[in-house]
Short mmCIF file of C-alpha atoms and ligand atoms in Angstrom, two decimals:
data_model
loop_
_atom_site.label_atom_id
_atom_site.label_comp_id
_atom_site.label_asym_id
_atom_site.label_seq_id
_atom_site.Cartn_x
_atom_site.Cartn_y
_atom_site.Cartn_z
CA MET A 46 134.98 95.41 96.18
CA THR A 47 131.49 95.35 97.86
CA TYR A 48 131.26 97.18 101.00
CA LEU A 49 132.03 95.89 104.48
CA ALA A 50 131.31 98.17 107.47
CA PRO A 51 134.12 99.04 109.83
CA CYS A 52 133.00 96.50 112.55
CA TYR A 53 133.93 93.60 110.22
CA ARG A 54 137.36 92.40 109.21
CA TYR A 55 139.14 89.39 108.15
CA ASN A 56 141.77 88.13 110.57
CA ASP A 57 143.90 85.41 109.19
CA GLY A 58 141.25 84.62 106.51
CA THR A 59 138.34 84.55 108.95
CA LEU A 60 135.60 86.98 109.26
CA PHE A 61 135.39 88.82 112.74
CA VAL A 62 132.78 91.06 114.09
CA ASN A 63 134.90 93.44 115.96
CA ASP A 64 137.10 91.16 118.08
CA VAL A 65 134.74 88.08 117.89
CA ASN A 66 135.46 85.24 115.37
CA ILE A 67 132.11 84.27 113.87
CA LYS A 68 133.12 80.66 113.75
CA ASP A 69 133.42 80.71 117.53
CA VAL A 70 129.73 81.71 117.79
CA ALA A 71 128.76 79.14 115.16
CA LYS A 72 130.57 76.38 116.90
CA SER A 73 128.08 76.37 119.75
CA HIS A 74 124.90 77.75 118.17
CA GLU A 75 122.84 76.74 115.11
CA THR A 76 122.71 78.76 112.04
CA PRO A 77 121.23 80.83 110.69
CA PHE A 78 121.65 83.59 113.33
CA TYR A 79 121.82 87.27 113.51
CA ILE A 80 124.90 88.93 114.83
CA TYR A 81 125.19 92.75 115.66
CA SER A 82 128.03 94.94 116.63
CA ALA A 83 127.33 97.28 119.53
CA THR A 84 130.31 99.32 118.63
CA GLN A 85 129.08 99.96 115.08
CA ILE A 86 125.61 100.98 116.44
CA ARG A 87 127.23 103.53 118.83
CA GLN A 88 129.44 104.89 115.91
CA ASN A 89 126.47 105.18 113.70
CA ILE A 90 124.76 107.33 116.38
CA ARG A 91 127.93 109.35 116.84
CA ALA A 92 128.28 109.97 113.19
CA PHE A 93 124.54 111.23 113.01
CA LYS A 94 124.95 113.37 116.13
CA THR A 95 128.38 114.93 114.89
CA ALA A 96 126.63 115.77 111.48
CA LEU A 97 123.67 117.35 113.25
CA ASN A 98 125.80 119.22 115.85
CA SER A 99 127.86 120.76 113.08
CA ALA A 100 124.73 122.73 112.07
CA LEU A 101 122.29 122.56 114.99
CA ASP A 102 122.19 123.33 118.62
CA PRO A 103 122.10 119.78 120.44
CA GLN A 104 119.59 121.23 122.94
CA ASN A 105 117.12 121.79 120.09
CA TYR A 106 116.77 118.23 118.93
CA THR A 107 115.94 114.75 119.99
CA ILE A 108 116.70 111.47 118.01
CA CYS A 109 114.06 108.99 118.40
CA TYR A 110 115.30 105.69 117.06
CA ALA A 111 112.78 103.98 114.74
CA CYS A 112 112.70 100.70 116.53
CA LYS A 113 110.85 98.88 113.82
CA ALA A 114 114.20 98.52 112.15
CA LEU A 115 115.38 96.27 115.00
CA ASN A 116 113.40 96.03 118.20
CA ASN A 117 115.40 93.55 120.32
CA ILE A 118 115.28 94.92 123.77
CA SER A 119 119.21 94.52 124.31
CA VAL A 120 119.69 96.61 121.14
CA MET A 121 117.14 99.25 122.08
CA SER A 122 118.67 99.66 125.58
CA LEU A 123 122.00 100.17 124.02
CA ILE A 124 120.51 102.86 121.75
CA ALA A 125 118.63 104.40 124.74
CA GLU A 126 121.93 104.60 126.76
CA GLN A 127 123.16 106.82 123.81
CA GLY A 128 120.60 109.39 124.71
CA CYS A 129 118.14 108.35 122.02
CA GLY A 130 114.41 108.13 122.47
CA ALA A 131 112.18 105.91 120.28
CA ASP A 132 109.74 106.12 117.39
CA ILE A 133 107.24 103.25 117.90
CA VAL A 134 104.41 102.10 115.71
CA SER A 135 102.53 99.66 117.96
CA GLY A 136 101.63 98.87 121.61
CA GLY A 137 104.15 95.93 121.25
CA GLU A 138 106.90 98.40 120.37
CA LEU A 139 105.73 100.71 123.26
CA THR A 140 106.14 97.93 125.69
CA ARG A 141 109.62 97.17 124.20
CA ALA A 142 110.70 100.85 124.49
CA LEU A 143 109.59 101.03 128.12
CA HIS A 144 111.43 97.69 128.96
CA ALA A 145 114.57 99.13 127.23
CA ASN A 146 114.28 102.12 129.65
CA VAL A 147 113.52 104.80 126.98
CA PRO A 148 112.07 107.67 128.92
CA PRO A 149 108.40 108.07 127.97
CA GLY A 150 108.99 111.77 127.42
CA ASN A 151 111.30 110.79 124.45
CA ILE A 152 108.78 108.38 122.77
CA VAL A 153 106.79 109.25 119.67
CA PHE A 154 104.03 107.11 118.32
CA SER A 155 103.71 107.02 114.47
CA GLY A 156 101.46 104.90 112.25
CA VAL A 157 98.07 104.93 110.50
CA GLY A 158 96.17 102.36 112.42
CA LYS A 159 96.63 102.73 116.25
CA ASN A 160 93.80 101.02 118.05
CA ASP A 161 92.10 102.04 121.24
CA GLN A 162 94.14 99.86 123.44
CA GLU A 163 97.34 101.28 121.92
CA ILE A 164 96.18 104.86 122.20
CA GLU A 165 95.26 104.39 125.86
CA HIS A 166 98.47 102.57 126.69
CA ALA A 167 100.46 105.36 125.03
CA LEU A 168 98.51 108.16 126.99
CA ASN A 169 98.76 106.37 130.22
CA SER A 170 102.54 105.92 129.63
CA LYS A 171 102.71 109.53 129.17
CA ILE A 172 104.56 109.54 126.04
CA ARG A 173 105.84 112.71 124.30
CA GLN A 174 103.42 112.76 121.42
CA ILE A 175 101.12 110.85 119.27
CA ASN A 176 101.73 111.53 115.52
CA VAL A 177 98.13 111.74 114.07
CA GLU A 178 97.57 110.49 110.56
CA SER A 179 93.76 111.06 110.11
CA ALA A 180 90.74 112.77 111.40
CA ALA A 181 89.19 109.58 112.70
CA GLU A 182 92.23 108.88 114.78
CA LEU A 183 92.27 112.35 116.26
CA TYR A 184 88.70 111.92 117.34
CA ARG A 185 89.50 108.49 118.88
CA ILE A 186 92.37 110.09 120.84
CA GLU A 187 90.08 112.92 121.94
CA ALA A 188 87.55 110.54 123.20
CA ILE A 189 90.08 108.38 125.05
CA ALA A 190 91.75 111.37 126.65
CA GLN A 191 88.51 112.73 127.64
CA ARG A 192 87.54 109.29 129.45
CA LEU A 193 90.97 109.41 131.17
CA ASN A 194 90.50 113.03 131.99
CA ILE A 195 93.90 114.07 130.45
CA THR A 196 95.03 116.16 127.59
CA ALA A 197 96.78 114.31 124.69
CA PRO A 198 99.92 115.82 123.13
CA VAL A 199 99.77 115.33 119.35
CA VAL A 200 101.46 116.40 116.25
CA PHE A 201 99.92 115.96 112.70
CA ARG A 202 101.64 113.99 109.97
CA LEU A 203 101.88 116.23 106.84
CA ASN A 204 102.15 114.39 103.50
CA PRO A 205 104.20 116.87 101.47
CA ASP A 206 103.60 114.87 98.20
CA VAL A 207 107.25 114.41 97.52
CA LYS A 208 108.83 111.32 95.74
CA ALA A 209 111.59 109.73 97.80
CA GLY A 210 112.81 106.22 98.71
CA ALA A 211 114.78 103.49 97.07
CA HIS A 212 111.79 101.48 96.14
CA GLU A 213 108.11 102.10 95.57
CA LYS A 214 107.28 99.84 98.59
CA ILE A 215 109.35 101.99 100.96
CA SER A 216 108.11 105.43 99.59
CA THR A 217 105.75 107.09 101.97
CA GLY A 218 105.44 110.84 101.20
CA GLN A 219 103.31 110.96 98.05
CA LYS A 220 99.78 111.81 97.93
CA GLU A 221 98.74 108.31 96.81
CA ASN A 222 100.37 106.75 99.82
CA LYS A 223 98.34 106.04 102.96
CA PHE A 224 100.45 108.09 105.18
CA GLY A 225 99.77 111.55 106.58
CA LEU A 226 97.31 114.37 105.59
CA ASN A 227 97.47 117.06 103.17
CA ALA A 228 98.07 120.71 104.21
CA GLU A 229 94.47 121.55 104.21
CA GLN A 230 93.40 118.65 106.36
CA VAL A 231 96.25 119.32 108.78
CA MET A 232 95.19 123.01 109.13
CA ASP A 233 91.53 121.94 109.59
CA LEU A 234 92.41 119.39 112.27
CA TYR A 235 94.81 121.74 113.95
CA ARG A 236 92.01 124.25 114.29
CA TYR A 237 89.70 121.69 115.77
CA ALA A 238 92.49 120.47 118.26
CA GLU A 239 93.20 124.02 119.34
CA ASN A 240 89.56 124.21 120.51
CA SER A 241 89.60 120.84 122.16
CA ALA A 242 89.92 120.58 125.90
CA HIS A 243 91.52 117.07 125.67
CA ILE A 244 94.05 117.58 122.74
CA MET A 245 97.18 119.66 122.74
CA PRO A 246 98.52 120.20 119.31
CA ARG A 247 102.28 120.53 119.37
CA GLY A 248 103.27 120.73 115.68
CA ILE A 249 103.71 118.54 112.67
CA SER A 250 105.76 115.49 111.55
CA LEU A 251 106.60 114.18 108.03
CA HIS A 252 108.49 111.04 106.81
CA ILE A 253 108.82 110.72 103.10
CA GLY A 254 110.49 107.39 102.44
CA SER A 255 113.32 105.14 103.18
CA GLN A 256 116.88 104.34 102.12
CA LEU A 257 117.47 107.85 100.66
CA ILE A 258 121.00 108.35 99.45
CA ASP A 259 120.25 111.52 97.48
CA MET A 260 119.37 114.18 99.99
CA HIS A 261 117.38 116.46 97.60
CA PRO A 262 113.94 115.15 98.49
CA TYR A 263 114.47 116.32 102.00
CA ASP A 264 115.30 119.71 100.68
CA THR A 265 111.95 119.85 98.86
CA ALA A 266 109.94 118.32 101.70
CA TYR A 267 111.49 120.35 104.54
CA LYS A 268 110.92 123.55 102.70
CA ILE A 269 107.17 122.70 102.35
CA ALA A 270 107.04 121.79 106.06
CA ALA A 271 108.71 125.02 107.05
CA ASP A 272 106.21 127.11 104.98
CA PHE A 273 103.44 125.20 106.61
CA ILE A 274 104.69 125.93 110.12
CA LEU A 275 104.56 129.74 108.94
CA SER A 276 101.01 129.22 107.82
CA LEU A 277 100.03 127.66 111.26
CA ARG A 278 101.73 130.81 112.79
CA SER A 279 99.93 133.21 110.60
CA GLU A 280 96.74 131.65 112.02
CA GLY A 281 97.78 132.40 115.40
CA PHE A 282 98.81 128.97 116.51
CA THR A 283 102.10 128.27 118.43
CA PRO A 284 103.56 125.05 117.47
CA ASP A 285 106.74 123.94 119.36
CA THR A 286 107.61 120.69 117.68
CA ILE A 287 108.66 119.37 114.24
CA ASP A 288 109.23 115.83 113.75
CA LEU A 289 111.46 115.36 110.55
CA GLY A 290 111.09 111.43 110.17
CA GLY A 291 113.73 109.10 109.27
CA GLY A 292 114.74 107.58 106.02
CA ILE A 293 118.58 108.30 105.58
CA GLY A 294 120.04 105.37 103.64
CA ILE A 295 123.13 103.25 104.12
CA ILE A 296 125.71 101.58 101.86
CA TYR A 297 124.57 98.03 101.14
CA ASP A 298 126.71 97.36 98.15
CA ARG A 299 128.07 100.05 95.85
CA GLU A 300 125.85 103.09 96.82
CA ASP A 301 127.46 106.27 97.67
CA ALA A 302 127.62 107.13 101.29
CA PRO A 303 124.57 109.38 102.27
CA ASP A 304 125.81 112.90 102.90
CA LEU A 305 124.92 113.36 106.63
CA ALA A 306 126.52 116.86 106.76
CA GLY A 307 124.47 117.81 103.56
CA TYR A 308 121.38 116.49 105.48
CA ALA A 309 122.13 118.64 108.59
CA ALA A 310 122.72 121.69 106.28
CA ILE A 311 119.16 121.05 104.75
CA VAL A 312 117.58 121.06 108.20
CA ALA A 313 119.62 124.17 109.26
CA LYS A 314 118.52 126.06 106.34
CA HIS A 315 114.84 125.30 106.33
CA ILE A 316 113.85 124.18 109.83
CA ALA A 317 116.34 125.42 112.49
CA PRO A 318 115.39 129.04 111.92
CA LEU A 319 111.83 128.20 113.06
CA GLY A 320 112.96 127.75 116.67
CA LEU A 321 111.04 124.59 117.13
CA HIS A 322 112.19 121.41 118.85
CA MET A 323 113.30 118.95 116.24
CA MET A 324 112.86 115.26 116.26
CA PHE A 325 114.59 112.85 114.03
CA GLU A 326 113.52 109.21 113.46
CA PRO A 327 116.39 107.24 111.98
CA GLY A 328 116.01 103.49 111.85
CA ARG A 329 118.15 101.86 109.26
CA MET A 330 121.13 104.19 109.45
CA ILE A 331 121.44 103.28 113.23
CA VAL A 332 121.55 99.59 112.91
CA GLY A 333 121.53 98.55 109.22
CA ASN A 334 125.26 98.14 108.59
CA ALA A 335 125.74 96.73 112.17
CA GLY A 336 124.30 93.36 111.53
CA LEU A 337 124.98 90.16 109.64
CA LEU A 338 122.85 87.18 109.03
CA VAL A 339 125.10 84.21 109.35
CA SER A 340 124.20 81.02 107.41
CA ARG A 341 125.62 77.61 106.40
CA VAL A 342 125.78 76.13 102.92
CA ILE A 343 123.44 73.12 102.88
CA TYR A 344 123.91 71.96 99.29
CA ILE A 345 125.45 73.02 96.07
CA LYS A 346 123.13 72.02 93.17
CA GLU A 347 124.15 72.20 89.55
CA THR A 348 121.75 72.29 86.64
CA ASP A 349 122.13 72.65 82.89
CA SER A 350 122.20 76.35 83.12
CA LYS A 351 123.03 77.24 86.77
CA ALA A 352 124.90 76.41 89.93
CA PHE A 353 122.92 77.15 93.02
CA LEU A 354 124.22 77.76 96.47
CA ILE A 355 121.50 76.66 98.89
CA THR A 356 121.94 78.21 102.31
CA ASP A 357 120.10 77.43 105.52
CA ALA A 358 118.76 81.04 105.78
CA GLY A 359 115.79 81.69 103.74
CA MET A 360 113.40 84.59 102.94
CA ASN A 361 111.55 83.90 106.17
CA ASP A 362 114.82 85.14 107.91
CA LEU A 363 115.59 87.96 105.63
CA MET A 364 112.72 89.02 103.59
CA ARG A 365 114.28 92.17 102.00
CA PRO A 366 115.48 90.65 98.72
CA ALA A 367 112.11 89.08 98.01
CA LEU A 368 110.16 92.11 98.91
CA TYR A 369 112.22 94.94 97.65
CA ASP A 370 114.80 93.31 95.27
CA SER A 371 117.35 94.50 97.74
CA VAL A 372 121.05 93.47 97.84
CA HIS A 373 122.76 91.96 100.84
CA PRO A 374 126.25 91.09 99.71
CA ILE A 375 127.43 87.59 100.78
CA PHE A 376 130.81 87.07 102.36
CA GLU A 377 132.45 83.75 103.03
CA VAL A 378 133.35 83.46 106.74
CA GLU A 379 136.45 81.55 105.85
CA LYS A 380 138.36 82.80 102.88
CA SER A 381 139.44 80.05 100.41
CA ASP A 382 143.16 79.66 99.69
CA SER A 383 142.42 79.37 96.08
CA GLN A 384 141.72 82.58 93.89
CA ASP A 385 139.35 80.51 91.56
CA THR A 386 135.88 81.70 91.53
CA LYS A 387 132.53 80.43 90.24
CA SER A 388 129.24 81.99 89.69
CA PHE A 389 126.19 81.06 91.91
CA ASP A 390 122.65 81.85 92.47
CA VAL A 391 122.38 82.11 96.26
CA VAL A 392 118.97 80.77 97.35
CA GLY A 393 117.28 79.77 100.53
CA PRO A 394 115.45 76.43 101.30
CA VAL A 395 111.88 78.04 101.42
CA CYS A 396 109.46 76.71 98.78
CA GLU A 397 109.04 79.91 96.92
CA SER A 398 110.81 80.99 93.63
CA SER A 399 111.34 84.43 95.34
CA ASP A 400 113.54 82.88 97.97
CA VAL A 401 116.66 84.19 96.30
CA PHE A 402 119.34 86.30 97.89
CA SER A 403 121.46 86.95 94.85
CA LEU A 404 122.00 85.93 91.17
CA ASP A 405 125.12 85.23 89.38
CA THR A 406 127.26 85.76 92.46
CA ALA A 407 131.02 85.13 92.32
CA LEU A 408 132.25 83.03 95.23
CA SER A 409 135.07 80.64 95.77
CA ALA A 410 134.88 77.73 93.32
CA ASP A 411 135.71 75.41 96.23
CA ILE A 412 132.93 76.57 98.42
CA ALA A 413 131.27 73.51 99.89
CA LYS A 414 128.68 72.11 102.05
CA ASP A 415 128.70 73.29 105.80
CA ASP A 416 130.81 76.34 104.91
CA LEU A 417 129.66 79.61 106.74
CA VAL A 418 128.58 82.60 104.82
CA ALA A 419 127.36 86.07 106.03
CA PHE A 420 124.82 88.45 104.51
CA THR A 421 125.71 91.97 105.22
CA GLY A 422 123.48 94.88 105.84
CA ALA A 423 121.15 92.67 107.78
CA GLY A 424 120.84 94.88 110.92
CA ALA A 425 117.80 96.76 109.90
CA TYR A 426 114.51 95.10 108.88
CA GLY A 427 116.02 91.78 109.05
CA ALA A 428 115.12 89.98 112.35
CA THR A 429 112.19 92.23 112.85
CA MET A 430 110.55 91.14 109.56
CA SER A 431 111.23 87.52 109.94
CA SER A 432 108.60 84.75 110.23
CA SER A 433 108.34 81.13 110.81
CA TYR A 434 107.01 80.45 107.15
CA ASN A 435 107.36 76.87 106.07
CA ALA A 436 107.42 76.11 109.94
CA ARG A 437 111.09 77.30 110.12
CA LYS A 438 112.46 78.30 113.24
CA ILE A 439 113.05 82.19 113.99
CA ALA A 440 116.79 82.83 114.12
CA ALA A 441 118.64 83.48 117.31
CA GLU A 442 120.28 87.09 117.72
CA PHE A 443 123.75 87.69 119.21
CA LEU A 444 125.35 91.00 120.26
CA VAL A 445 129.04 91.60 120.09
CA ASP A 446 130.76 94.31 122.23
CA GLY A 447 134.57 94.27 121.54
CA ASP A 448 135.59 90.76 122.22
CA VAL A 449 132.47 89.76 124.23
CA TRP A 450 129.40 88.26 122.75
CA LYS A 451 126.13 87.16 124.10
CA CYS A 452 122.93 85.69 122.87
CA ILE A 453 120.24 88.32 123.10
CA LYS A 454 117.55 86.14 121.67
CA ARG A 455 117.46 82.46 121.50
CA PRO A 456 115.83 80.79 118.40
CA ILE A 457 112.01 80.47 118.51
CA THR A 458 111.66 76.80 117.33
CA ASN A 459 108.83 74.88 115.77
CA GLU A 460 108.39 73.17 119.23
CA ASP A 461 108.00 76.54 120.77
CA LEU A 462 105.40 77.47 118.28
CA LEU A 463 103.43 74.23 118.60
CA GLN A 464 102.72 75.26 122.05
CA PHE A 465 100.30 77.97 120.91
CA GLU A 466 98.29 75.49 118.78
CA ASN A 467 95.25 73.63 120.03
CA TYR A 468 95.41 70.01 118.76
CA THR A 469 95.25 66.47 120.11
CA LEU A 470 98.55 64.89 120.55
CA LYS A 471 99.19 61.65 118.44
CA SER A 472 99.93 58.84 120.71
CA ASP A 473 103.41 57.40 120.43
CA ASP A 474 102.37 53.82 119.58
N1 LLP B 684 109.63 107.17 110.92
C1 LLP B 684 108.57 106.67 110.19
C2 LLP B 684 107.30 107.47 110.37
C3 LLP B 684 108.54 105.59 109.39
O1 LLP B 684 107.63 105.18 108.75
C4 LLP B 684 109.99 105.01 109.21
C5 LLP B 684 110.13 103.70 108.39
C6 LLP B 684 111.03 105.53 109.92
C7 LLP B 684 110.86 106.67 110.65
C8 LLP B 684 112.48 104.99 109.81
O2 LLP B 684 112.84 105.01 108.43
P1 LLP B 684 114.43 104.54 108.15
O3 LLP B 684 115.21 105.54 108.78
O4 LLP B 684 114.62 103.17 108.76
O5 LLP B 684 114.51 104.50 106.75
N2 LLP B 684 111.02 97.53 105.62
C9 LLP B 684 111.63 98.44 104.70
C10 LLP B 684 111.59 99.80 105.39
C11 LLP B 684 110.30 100.35 105.83
C12 LLP B 684 110.37 101.67 106.47
C13 LLP B 684 109.13 102.03 106.96
N3 LLP B 684 109.05 103.27 107.77
C14 LLP B 684 112.99 97.95 104.37
O6 LLP B 684 113.41 96.89 104.78
O7 LLP B 684 113.66 98.63 103.48
#
């Protein structure tokens, strides 16, 4: 049986998100849409905190949710209410974090290409730290801080050259990746920053990759990071922060559950003894299993060799299968009475051969046009990576809390998008 997170269940043969029947939402709203469980998000945060607290003093760490995973403001507020800060990667995400009432003192700014406006916005907002990824960026931050007559708190992103991540496109901690700086570069920039009147170096950060189920790469990378902190100290520097990144994976299909307690033990072994404030930047593990993409069957198409189930959701709504060959198991919202199954390639309507959700998928033999289906594991990097490709609408988003649901984003239609274009209207006659 493929995995279904605890927030979903079949009630009388129909799929529910907590106490909400998906069919009720689909009755009054167009598919495709995203639907998230607030309960599951809270539960995921609790599970992470429980694991960390078994090995660490809660006073000594901050969880900064990586909002690139899902940056809907309602969801970000919910996460902020649980005491989490935010890891942001753009001025847009900074604005969202502030709207979601994330305290600026709990916001960290990551990413290799922050522009001048974004740096100024971050400094004026008094965020906790900017995670610096290059010498050029440090000099820009210094110049902007000097102009504003302030001191910019920074940490330096160390690239530990460790292989990690479920797919090469989500592996970030190897030396050929664009992310971070090697130890020698970080040391040189740290020396420079210590002598700058407008930079306050606070420590280091690292993030090695995403969707990690095996925790061993953290063991290797965190040991390297701890040794590096010792070498900073031996130079007489006094870092107070280590940002340990995100990357912990989730169960999409048949993966093992990531060992959260094992992760916490690795942190306790290498990092906690340093006595620094620890930051964690989980994204996927907070929201990934808490979201479904709900879609309707448009057609069933038979060819000589295949049966295709064509859904009204496409790669523009959920890009992950096309981009990373990722698996998002499909569930029928209403279970068929018959036990007979048939094999389908589940595909979207977008004009690309890569618009495929899954191949050779067993579904009810009597599945038909207009039936509702749900793709699981769609909470992280689903809505945030969607687009209007093929002039398709951007899907609505709903949030369920217990038996209550609300629309937290209306669809962005082609009519909406036309408003931004400059063209002469064709007359009606
Ligand atoms: N911190 C930094 C600096 C990051 O670059 C990332 C993700 C995270 C934290 C959060 O990682 P998480 O805990 O979510 O694994 N679009 C891809 C994932 C890209 C992740 C990029 N960085 C996907 O759909 O799998």
